[in-house]
Coordinates of C-alpha atoms in Angstrom, one line a residue:
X9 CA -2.5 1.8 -9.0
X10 CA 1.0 1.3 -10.5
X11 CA -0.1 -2.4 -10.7
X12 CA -2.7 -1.4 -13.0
X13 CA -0.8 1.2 -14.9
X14 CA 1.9 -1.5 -15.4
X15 CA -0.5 -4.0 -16.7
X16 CA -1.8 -2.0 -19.1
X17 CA 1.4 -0.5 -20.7
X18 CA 2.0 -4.2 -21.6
X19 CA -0.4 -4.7 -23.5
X20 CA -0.1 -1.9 -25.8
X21 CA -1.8 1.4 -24.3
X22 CA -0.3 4.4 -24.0
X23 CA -0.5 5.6 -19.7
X24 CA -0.3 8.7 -17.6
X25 CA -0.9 9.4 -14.0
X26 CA -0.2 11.4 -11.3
X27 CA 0.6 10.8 -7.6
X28 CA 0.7 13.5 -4.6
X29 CA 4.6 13.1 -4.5
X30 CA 7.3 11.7 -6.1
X31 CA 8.4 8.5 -5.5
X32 CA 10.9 5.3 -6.8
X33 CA 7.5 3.8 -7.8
X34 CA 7.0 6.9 -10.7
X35 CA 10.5 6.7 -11.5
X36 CA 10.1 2.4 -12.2
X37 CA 6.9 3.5 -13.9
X38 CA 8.6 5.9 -16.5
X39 CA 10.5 2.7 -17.3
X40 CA 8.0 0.9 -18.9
X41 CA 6.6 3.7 -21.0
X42 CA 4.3 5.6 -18.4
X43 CA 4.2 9.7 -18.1
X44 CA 3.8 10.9 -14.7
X45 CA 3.5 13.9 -12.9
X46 CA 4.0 14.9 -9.6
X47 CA 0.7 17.0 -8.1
X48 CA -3.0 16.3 -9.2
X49 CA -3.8 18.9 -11.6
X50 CA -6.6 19.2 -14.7
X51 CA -3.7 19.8 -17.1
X52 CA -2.5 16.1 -16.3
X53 CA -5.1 14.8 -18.7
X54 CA -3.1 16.5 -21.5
X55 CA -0.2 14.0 -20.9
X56 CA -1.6 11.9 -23.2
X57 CA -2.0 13.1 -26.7
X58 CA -5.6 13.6 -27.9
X59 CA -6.5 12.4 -24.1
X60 CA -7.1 9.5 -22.1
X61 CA -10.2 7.4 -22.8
X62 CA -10.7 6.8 -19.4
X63 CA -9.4 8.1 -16.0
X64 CA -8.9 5.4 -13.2
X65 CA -9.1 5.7 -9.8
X66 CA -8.1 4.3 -6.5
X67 CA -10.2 4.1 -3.3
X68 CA -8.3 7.3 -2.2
X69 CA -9.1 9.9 -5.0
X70 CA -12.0 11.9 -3.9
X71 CA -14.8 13.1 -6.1
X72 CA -13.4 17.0 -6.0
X73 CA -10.2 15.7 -7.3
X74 CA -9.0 18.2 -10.5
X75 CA -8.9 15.7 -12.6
X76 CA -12.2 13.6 -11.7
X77 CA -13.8 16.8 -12.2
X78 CA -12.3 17.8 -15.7
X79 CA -12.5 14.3 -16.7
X80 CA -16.5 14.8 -15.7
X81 CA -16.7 18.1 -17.6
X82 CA -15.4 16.3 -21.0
X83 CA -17.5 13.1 -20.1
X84 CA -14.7 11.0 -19.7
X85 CA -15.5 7.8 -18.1
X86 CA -14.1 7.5 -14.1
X87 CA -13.3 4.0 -13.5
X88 CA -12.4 2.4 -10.0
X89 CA -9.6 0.5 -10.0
X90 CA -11.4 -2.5 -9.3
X91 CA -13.1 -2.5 -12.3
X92 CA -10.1 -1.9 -14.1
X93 CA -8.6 -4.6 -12.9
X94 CA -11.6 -7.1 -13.8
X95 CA -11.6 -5.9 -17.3
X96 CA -7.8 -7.2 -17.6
X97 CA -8.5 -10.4 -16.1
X98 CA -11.2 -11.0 -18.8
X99 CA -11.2 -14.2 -20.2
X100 CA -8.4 -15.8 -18.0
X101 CA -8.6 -18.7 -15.3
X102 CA -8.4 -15.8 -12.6
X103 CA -7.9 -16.7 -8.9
X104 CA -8.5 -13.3 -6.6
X105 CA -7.2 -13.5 -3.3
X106 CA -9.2 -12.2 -0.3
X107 CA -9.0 -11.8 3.5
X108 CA -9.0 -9.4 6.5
X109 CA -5.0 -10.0 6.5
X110 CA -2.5 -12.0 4.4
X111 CA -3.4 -11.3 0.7
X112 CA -0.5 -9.6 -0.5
X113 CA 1.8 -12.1 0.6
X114 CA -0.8 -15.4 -0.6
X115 CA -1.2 -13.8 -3.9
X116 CA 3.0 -13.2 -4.3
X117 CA 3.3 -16.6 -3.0
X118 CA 1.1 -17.9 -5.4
X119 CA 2.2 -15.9 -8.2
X120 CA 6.1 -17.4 -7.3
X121 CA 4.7 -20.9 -7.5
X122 CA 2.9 -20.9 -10.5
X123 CA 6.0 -19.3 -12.3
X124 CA 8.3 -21.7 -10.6
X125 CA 6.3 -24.6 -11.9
X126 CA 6.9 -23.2 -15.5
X127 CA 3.5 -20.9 -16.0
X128 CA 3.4 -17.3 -17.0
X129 CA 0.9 -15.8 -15.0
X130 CA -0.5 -12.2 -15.6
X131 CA -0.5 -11.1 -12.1
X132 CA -1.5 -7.9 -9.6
X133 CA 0.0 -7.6 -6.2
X134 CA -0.3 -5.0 -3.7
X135 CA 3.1 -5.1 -2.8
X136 CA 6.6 -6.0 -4.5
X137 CA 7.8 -9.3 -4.5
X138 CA 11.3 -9.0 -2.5
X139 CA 13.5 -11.7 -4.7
X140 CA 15.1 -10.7 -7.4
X141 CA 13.1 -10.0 -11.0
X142 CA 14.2 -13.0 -13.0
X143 CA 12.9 -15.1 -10.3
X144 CA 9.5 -13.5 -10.6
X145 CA 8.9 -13.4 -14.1
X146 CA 10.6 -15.1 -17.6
X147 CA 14.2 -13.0 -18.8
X148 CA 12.1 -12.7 -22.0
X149 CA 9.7 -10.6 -20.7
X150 CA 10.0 -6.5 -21.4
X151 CA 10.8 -4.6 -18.2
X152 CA 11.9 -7.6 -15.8
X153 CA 14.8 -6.1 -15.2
X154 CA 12.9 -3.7 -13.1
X155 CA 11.9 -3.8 -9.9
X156 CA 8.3 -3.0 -10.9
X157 CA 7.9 -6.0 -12.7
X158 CA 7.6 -7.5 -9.4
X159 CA 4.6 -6.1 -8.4
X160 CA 2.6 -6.7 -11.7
X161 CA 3.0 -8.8 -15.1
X162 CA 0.9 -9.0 -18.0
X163 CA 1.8 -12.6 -18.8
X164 CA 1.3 -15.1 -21.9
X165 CA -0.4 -17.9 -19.9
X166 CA -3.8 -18.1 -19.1
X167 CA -3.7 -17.6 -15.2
X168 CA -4.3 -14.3 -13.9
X169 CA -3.9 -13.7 -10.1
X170 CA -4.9 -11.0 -8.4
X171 CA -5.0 -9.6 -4.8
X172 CA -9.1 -8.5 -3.7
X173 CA -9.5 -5.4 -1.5
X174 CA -12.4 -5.7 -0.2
X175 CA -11.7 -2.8 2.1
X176 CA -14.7 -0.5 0.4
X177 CA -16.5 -3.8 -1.4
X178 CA -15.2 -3.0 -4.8
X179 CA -13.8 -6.7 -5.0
X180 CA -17.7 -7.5 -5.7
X181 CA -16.3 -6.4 -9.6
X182 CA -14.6 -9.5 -9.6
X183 CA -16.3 -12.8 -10.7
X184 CA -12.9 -15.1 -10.4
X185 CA -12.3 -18.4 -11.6
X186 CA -11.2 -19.4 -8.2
X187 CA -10.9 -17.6 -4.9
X188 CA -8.9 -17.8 -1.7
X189 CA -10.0 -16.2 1.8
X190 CA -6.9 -16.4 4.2
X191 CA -9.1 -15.1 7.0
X192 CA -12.5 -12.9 8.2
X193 CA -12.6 -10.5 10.9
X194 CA -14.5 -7.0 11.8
X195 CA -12.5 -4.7 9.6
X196 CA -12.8 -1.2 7.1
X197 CA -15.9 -0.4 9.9
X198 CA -15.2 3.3 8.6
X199 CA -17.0 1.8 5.2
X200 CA -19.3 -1.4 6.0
X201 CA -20.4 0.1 9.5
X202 CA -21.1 -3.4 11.3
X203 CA -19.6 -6.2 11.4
X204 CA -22.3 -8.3 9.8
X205 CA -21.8 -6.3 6.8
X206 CA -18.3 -6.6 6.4
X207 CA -19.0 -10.9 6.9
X208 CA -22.3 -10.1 4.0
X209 CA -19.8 -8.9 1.6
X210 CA -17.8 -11.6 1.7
X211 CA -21.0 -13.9 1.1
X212 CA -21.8 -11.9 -1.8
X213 CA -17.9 -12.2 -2.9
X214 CA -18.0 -16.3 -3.4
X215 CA -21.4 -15.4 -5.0
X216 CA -19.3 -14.1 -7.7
X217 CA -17.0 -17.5 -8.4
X218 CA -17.5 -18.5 -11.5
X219 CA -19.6 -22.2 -12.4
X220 CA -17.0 -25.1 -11.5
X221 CA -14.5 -23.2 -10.0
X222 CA -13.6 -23.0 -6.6
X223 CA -12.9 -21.4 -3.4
X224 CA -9.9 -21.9 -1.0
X225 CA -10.7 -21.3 2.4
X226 CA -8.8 -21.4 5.8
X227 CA -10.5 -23.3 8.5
X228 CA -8.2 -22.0 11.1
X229 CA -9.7 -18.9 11.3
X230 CA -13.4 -18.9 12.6
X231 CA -14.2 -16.1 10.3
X232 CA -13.4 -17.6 7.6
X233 CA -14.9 -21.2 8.5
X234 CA -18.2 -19.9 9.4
X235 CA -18.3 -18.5 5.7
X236 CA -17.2 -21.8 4.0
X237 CA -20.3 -22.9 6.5
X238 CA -22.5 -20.8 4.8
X239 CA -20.9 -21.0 1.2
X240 CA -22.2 -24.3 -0.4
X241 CA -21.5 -25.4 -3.7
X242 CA -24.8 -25.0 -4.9
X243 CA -24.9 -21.7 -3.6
X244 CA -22.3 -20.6 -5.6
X245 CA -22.9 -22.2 -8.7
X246 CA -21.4 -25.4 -8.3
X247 CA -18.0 -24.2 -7.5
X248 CA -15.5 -26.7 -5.2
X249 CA -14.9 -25.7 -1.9
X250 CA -11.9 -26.6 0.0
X251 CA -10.9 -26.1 3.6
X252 CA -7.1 -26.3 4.4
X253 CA -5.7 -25.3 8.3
X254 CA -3.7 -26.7 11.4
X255 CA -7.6 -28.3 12.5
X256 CA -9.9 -29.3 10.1
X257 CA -13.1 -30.9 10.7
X258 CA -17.0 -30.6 10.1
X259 CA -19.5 -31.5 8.0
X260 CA -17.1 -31.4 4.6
X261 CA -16.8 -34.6 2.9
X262 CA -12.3 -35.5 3.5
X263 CA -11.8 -35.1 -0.3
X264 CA -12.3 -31.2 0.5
X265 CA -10.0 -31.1 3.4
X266 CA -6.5 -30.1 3.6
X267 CA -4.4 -30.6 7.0
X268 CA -0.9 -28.8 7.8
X269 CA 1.5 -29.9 10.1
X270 CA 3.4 -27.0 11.4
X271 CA 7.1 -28.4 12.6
X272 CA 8.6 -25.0 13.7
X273 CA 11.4 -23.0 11.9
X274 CA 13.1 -25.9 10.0
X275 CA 13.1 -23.9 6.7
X276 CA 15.7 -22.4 4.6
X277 CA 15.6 -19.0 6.0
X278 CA 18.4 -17.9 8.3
X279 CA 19.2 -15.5 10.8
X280 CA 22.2 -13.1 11.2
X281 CA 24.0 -15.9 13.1
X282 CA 23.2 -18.6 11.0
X283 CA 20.2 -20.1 13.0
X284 CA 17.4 -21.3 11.0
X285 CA 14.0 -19.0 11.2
X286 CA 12.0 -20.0 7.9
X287 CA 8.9 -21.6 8.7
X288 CA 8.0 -25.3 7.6
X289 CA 5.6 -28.2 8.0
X290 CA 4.0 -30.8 6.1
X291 CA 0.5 -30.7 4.4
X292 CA -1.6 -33.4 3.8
X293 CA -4.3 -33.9 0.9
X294 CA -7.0 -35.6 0.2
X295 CA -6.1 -38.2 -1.9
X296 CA -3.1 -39.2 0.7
X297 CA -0.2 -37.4 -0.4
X298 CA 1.9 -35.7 2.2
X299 CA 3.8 -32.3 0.5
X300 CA 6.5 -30.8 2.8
X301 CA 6.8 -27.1 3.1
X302 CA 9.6 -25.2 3.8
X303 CA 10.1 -21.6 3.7
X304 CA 12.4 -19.1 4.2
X305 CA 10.4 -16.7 5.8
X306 CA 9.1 -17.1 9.4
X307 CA 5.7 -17.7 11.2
X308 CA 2.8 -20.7 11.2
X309 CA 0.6 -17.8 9.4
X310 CA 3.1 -17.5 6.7
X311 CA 3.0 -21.6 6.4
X312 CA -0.7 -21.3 6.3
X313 CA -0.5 -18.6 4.0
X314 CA 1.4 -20.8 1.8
X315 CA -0.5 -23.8 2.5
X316 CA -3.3 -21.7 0.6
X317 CA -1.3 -20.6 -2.5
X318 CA -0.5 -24.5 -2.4
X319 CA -4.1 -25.5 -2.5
X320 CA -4.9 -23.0 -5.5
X321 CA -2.2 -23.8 -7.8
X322 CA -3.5 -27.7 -7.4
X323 CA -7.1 -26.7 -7.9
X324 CA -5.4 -25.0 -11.4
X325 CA -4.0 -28.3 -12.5
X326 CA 0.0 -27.9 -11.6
X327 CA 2.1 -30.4 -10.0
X328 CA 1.8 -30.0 -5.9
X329 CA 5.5 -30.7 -5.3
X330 CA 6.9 -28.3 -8.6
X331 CA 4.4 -25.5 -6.6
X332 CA 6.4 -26.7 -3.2
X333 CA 10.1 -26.0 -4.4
X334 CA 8.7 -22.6 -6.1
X335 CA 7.0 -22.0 -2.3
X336 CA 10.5 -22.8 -1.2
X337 CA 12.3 -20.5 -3.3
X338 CA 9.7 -17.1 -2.1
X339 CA 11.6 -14.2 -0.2
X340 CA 8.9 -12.5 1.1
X341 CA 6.8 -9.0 0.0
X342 CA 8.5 -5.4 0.9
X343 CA 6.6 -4.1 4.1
X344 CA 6.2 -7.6 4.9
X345 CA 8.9 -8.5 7.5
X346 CA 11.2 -7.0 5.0
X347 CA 14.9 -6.5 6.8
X348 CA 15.9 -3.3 6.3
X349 CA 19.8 -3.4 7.4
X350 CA 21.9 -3.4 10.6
X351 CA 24.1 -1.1 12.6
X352 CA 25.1 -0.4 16.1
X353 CA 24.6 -4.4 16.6
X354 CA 20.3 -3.3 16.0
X355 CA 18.9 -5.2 13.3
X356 CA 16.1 -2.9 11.7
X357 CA 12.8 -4.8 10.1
X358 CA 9.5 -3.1 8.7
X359 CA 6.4 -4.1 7.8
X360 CA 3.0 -3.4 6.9
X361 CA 0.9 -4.8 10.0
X362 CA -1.9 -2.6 10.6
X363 CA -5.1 -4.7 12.3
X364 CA -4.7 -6.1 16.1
X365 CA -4.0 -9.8 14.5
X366 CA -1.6 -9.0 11.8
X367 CA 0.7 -7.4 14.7
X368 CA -0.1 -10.3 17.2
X369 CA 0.8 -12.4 14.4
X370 CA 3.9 -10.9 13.2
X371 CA 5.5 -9.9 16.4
X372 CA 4.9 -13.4 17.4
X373 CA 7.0 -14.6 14.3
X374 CA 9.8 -12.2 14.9
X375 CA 10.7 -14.3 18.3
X376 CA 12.1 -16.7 16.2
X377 CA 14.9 -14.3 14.7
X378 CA 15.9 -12.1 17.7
X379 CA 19.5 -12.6 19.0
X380 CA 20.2 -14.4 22.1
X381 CA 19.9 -11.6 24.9
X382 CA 18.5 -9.0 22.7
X383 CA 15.0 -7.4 22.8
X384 CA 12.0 -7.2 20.2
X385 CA 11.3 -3.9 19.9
X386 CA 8.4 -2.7 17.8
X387 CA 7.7 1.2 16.6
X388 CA 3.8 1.4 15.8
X389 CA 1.9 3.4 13.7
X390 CA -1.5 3.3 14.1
X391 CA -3.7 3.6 10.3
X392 CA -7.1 5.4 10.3
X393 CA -8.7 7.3 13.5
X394 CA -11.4 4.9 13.0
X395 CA -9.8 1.8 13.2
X396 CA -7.4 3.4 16.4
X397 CA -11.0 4.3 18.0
X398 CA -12.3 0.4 17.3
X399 CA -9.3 -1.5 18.4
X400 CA -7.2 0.0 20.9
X401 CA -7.7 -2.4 23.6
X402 CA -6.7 -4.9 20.8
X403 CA -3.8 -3.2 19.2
X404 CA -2.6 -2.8 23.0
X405 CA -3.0 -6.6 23.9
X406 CA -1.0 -7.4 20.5
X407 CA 1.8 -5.0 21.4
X408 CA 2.6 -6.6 24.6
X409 CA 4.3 -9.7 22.6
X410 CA 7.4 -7.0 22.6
X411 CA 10.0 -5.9 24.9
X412 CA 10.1 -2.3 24.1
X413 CA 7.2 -0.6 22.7
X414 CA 6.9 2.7 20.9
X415 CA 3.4 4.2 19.7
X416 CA 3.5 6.9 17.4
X417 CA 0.3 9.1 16.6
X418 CA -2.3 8.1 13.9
X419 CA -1.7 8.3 10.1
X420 CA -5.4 9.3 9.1
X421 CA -5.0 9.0 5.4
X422 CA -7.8 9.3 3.9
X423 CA -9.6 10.5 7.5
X424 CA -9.6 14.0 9.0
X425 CA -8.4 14.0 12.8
X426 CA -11.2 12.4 15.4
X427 CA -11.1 14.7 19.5
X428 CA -9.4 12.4 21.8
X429 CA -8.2 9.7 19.2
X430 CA -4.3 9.5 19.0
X431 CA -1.9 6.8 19.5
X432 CA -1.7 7.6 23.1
X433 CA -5.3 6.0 23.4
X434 CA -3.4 2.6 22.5
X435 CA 0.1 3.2 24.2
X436 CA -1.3 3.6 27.8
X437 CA -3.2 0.4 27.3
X438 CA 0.2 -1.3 27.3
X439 CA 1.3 -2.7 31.0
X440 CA 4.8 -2.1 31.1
X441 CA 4.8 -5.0 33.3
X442 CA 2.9 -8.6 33.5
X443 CA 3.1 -12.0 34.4
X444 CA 5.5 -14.1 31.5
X445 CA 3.5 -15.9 29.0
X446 CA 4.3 -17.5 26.0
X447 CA 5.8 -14.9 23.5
X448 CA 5.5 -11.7 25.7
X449 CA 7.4 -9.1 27.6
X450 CA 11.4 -9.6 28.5
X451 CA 13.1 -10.6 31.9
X452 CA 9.8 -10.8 34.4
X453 CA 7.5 -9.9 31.9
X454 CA 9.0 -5.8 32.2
X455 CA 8.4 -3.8 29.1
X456 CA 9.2 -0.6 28.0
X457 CA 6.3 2.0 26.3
X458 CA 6.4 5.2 25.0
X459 CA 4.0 7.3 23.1
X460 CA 5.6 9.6 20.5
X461 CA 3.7 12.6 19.3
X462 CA 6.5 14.2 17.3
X463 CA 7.2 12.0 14.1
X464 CA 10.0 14.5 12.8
X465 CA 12.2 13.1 16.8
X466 CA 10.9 9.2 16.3
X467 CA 13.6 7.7 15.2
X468 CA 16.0 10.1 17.7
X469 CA 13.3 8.3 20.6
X470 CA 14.0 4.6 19.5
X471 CA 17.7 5.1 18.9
X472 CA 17.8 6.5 23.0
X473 CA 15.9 3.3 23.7
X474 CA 18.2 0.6 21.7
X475 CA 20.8 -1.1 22.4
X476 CA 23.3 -4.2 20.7
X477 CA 21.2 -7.4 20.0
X478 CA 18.2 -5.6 19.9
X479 CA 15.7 -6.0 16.6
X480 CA 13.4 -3.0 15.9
X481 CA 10.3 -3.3 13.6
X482 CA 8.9 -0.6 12.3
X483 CA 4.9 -1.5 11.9
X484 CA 2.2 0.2 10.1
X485 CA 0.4 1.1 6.9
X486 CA 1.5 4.6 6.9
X487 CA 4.5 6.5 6.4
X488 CA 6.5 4.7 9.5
X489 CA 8.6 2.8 7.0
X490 CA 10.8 6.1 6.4
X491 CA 12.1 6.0 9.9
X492 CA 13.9 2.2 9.2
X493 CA 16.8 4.2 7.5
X494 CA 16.6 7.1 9.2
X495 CA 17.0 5.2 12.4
X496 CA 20.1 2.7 11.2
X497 CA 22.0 5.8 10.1
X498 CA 21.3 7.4 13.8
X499 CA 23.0 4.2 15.1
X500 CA 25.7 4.3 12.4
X501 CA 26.7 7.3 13.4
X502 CA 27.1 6.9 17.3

């Protein structure tokens, strides 16, 4: 939401909002011209002299909300943000970015690329790019200065990329330019109910690409190659469709195909010793041309992740080895991987991983920067009683890529509490001992697991379980990250 409330103080409007609680993000916002207040009351509407033409939305706002309702009672239009969103990308070359997991950090890498390679992009991210401002937009441009800038831009070129939530379908108010889907699996069940549905709107999604445009789609994931299976271009209006991943093969002609060659953690990024942890590889198009990749931030999803953003920008027209050094030059997302600081000899991460295969993913990727002799050591928060009750056995197998595990109890959000679902349903799934395999468990496979009802004693929990060397993530999409700090000022203190 402060994406879109950015966006349109840009280009002119005059923009109020309110959130439940203050935050940095309010503070950045009344940087670039927007009033907020703190509480959702019907008075909020008066913030904006003579009143808002239209009240917007996100996902979260339900329809009892004070100031849905008075915006009803003077028939004020209600808008989603979705369709927000798809008004300001009217009339721009837009590319949305989809996927059960990885669009916040495609889209940023993307939107890094394109601006390295000397575009202005108008851009929406749900998240905020971790490198500093004048990297992500032009010095000339109002507000860089600020950190919010990094999560949104209203640019002067003609690109417009924006991350798709397709969480309760309202990405279907898209109809993009071009498209990307990192990946497809059972997700959001709360809304969609089955998993067929949740594949359907996807199908309905690439429905929406615009005549001769084009869709990006990794092949790595069977999700997401059984819908470039059933997305073909005459289905979709013509558009170009173009399979990138580690293996791909298939009834696609090779002119649609794009191979990467993962070659470990070769790239720029480094660890607190000096070791290298970014990861790299090379990619291989169509026409013959190989493109090295090399990043300086960890994991063969991150490569593929950029491998996608790579894809894209060439489908736009730009130059794939300008879109490579800008690839190079990306420092990540906040809440994704994002280091939070050290003491006590404990290096403290967080980051937003909240479906079985993001944590699998990331914990899998964090190998590569733990200390010689320390311990991965991940605090979980589990998001949404539903999802907890789908994927427990899931989130369990996932977790046992760690040395030290700690499950806190479920961040419901938007859900009222569900009898018998908690985080312990997940934590007592986790052997606390197993036969070594590749990426899990410590010395003989031995783990450590806790379940932590209490959040206010968490971070008191993990600091009695730490020790020198260690690296600790804090994982989830809830309020978990506040216990990074709290926890490196309980081992600064002892």
């Amino acid at each position: 939401m402060s994406g879109i409330a950015t966006l349109l103080a840009e280009r002119g409007w005059p923009v109020a909002g309110s959130d439940a609680r203050g935050s940095g993000t309010l503070d950045e916002l009344g940087t670039v011209g927007v009033r907020c207040a703190v509480g959702h009351r019907a008075e909020n509407l008066d913030l904006l002299p003579g009143g808002p033409t239209a009240v917007i939305v996100s996902t979260a706002i339900r329809p009892d909300n004070p100031e849905v309702r008075r915006a009803q009672q003077f028939g004020v239009p209600v808008v989603r943000r979705a369709e927000a969103l798809a008004a300001l990308m009217a009339g721009a070359r837009s590319v949305c970015v989809a996927g059960t997991h990885g669009k916040t950090s495609t889209t940023s890498m993307l939107t890094v690329a394109l601006h390295a390679a000397g575009l202005d992009p108008s851009y929406a991210i749900g998240g905020v790019l971790a490198q500093p401002a004048s990297d992500a937009v032009p010095d000339a441009v109002p507000g860089a200065a600020t950190g919010l800038a990094r999560a949104a831009h209203s640019g002067t070129g003609d690109v417009f990329v924006a991350e798709a939530d397709e969480s309760d379908g309202s990405f279907l108010a898209f109809a993009p330019h071009g498209a990307i889907v990192t990946n497809l699996e059972p997700d959001h069940l709360d809304h969609h109910g089955t998993a067929e549905a949740y594949a359907a709107v996807f199908d309905a999604f690439t429905e929406r690409i615009q005549p001769g445009g084009f869709l990006v789609v990794c092949a790595d994931d069977p999700g997401a190659d059984a819908l470039a299976g059933r997305t073909g271009g005459e289905r979709i209006g013509g558009a170009r469709v173009v399979r990138y991943g580690t293996r791909v093969d298939g009834p696609f002609p090779p002119e649609v195909r794009v191979t990467v060659d993962p070659t470990g953690s070769a790239g720029p990024g480094t660890d607190q010793d000096g070791a290298r942890t970014g990861a790299a590889g090379t990619v291989r198009l169509a026409d013959g041309r190989e493109v090295a990749l090399r990043l300086a931030v960890p994991g063969e999803h991150m490569l593929l992740n950029a491998t996608a953003a790579l894809v894209a920008g060439i489908e736009l027209g730009v130059d794939p080895y300008r879109l490579a050094e800008g690839l190079a030059a990306y420092r990540g997302v906040r809440r994704r991987f994002e280091r939070r600081g050290t003491a006590g000899g404990v290096t403290v991460y967080d980051d937003y991983a909240h479906h079985p295969t993001e944590v699998r993913a990331q914990l899998r990727a964090a190998r590569a920067v733990v200390p010689a002799g320390g311990r991965l050591v991940v605090v979980f928060q589990p998001h949404l009683y539903s999802r907890t009750a789908a994927f427990a056995g899931e989130f369990a197998t996932a977790l046992r890529s760690a040395d030290v595990v700690v499950v806190l109890d479920v961040y419901g959000a938007r859900e009222e509490p569900v009898p018998g679902v908690s985080g312990e349903l997940i934590a007592r799934s986790v052997p606390t001992s197993d036969a070594p395999a590749e990426g899990v468990g410590g010395p003989g496979g031995t783990r450590t697991v806790r379940y932590e009802p209490d959040f206010a004693v968490a971070a008191r929990t993990v600091a009695g379980l730490v020790r020198s060397g260690d690296l600790v993530i804090t994982m989830g999409a809830g309020d978990v990250t506040t216990l990074g700090p709290e926890l490196l000022t309980l081992l600064g203190s002892r």
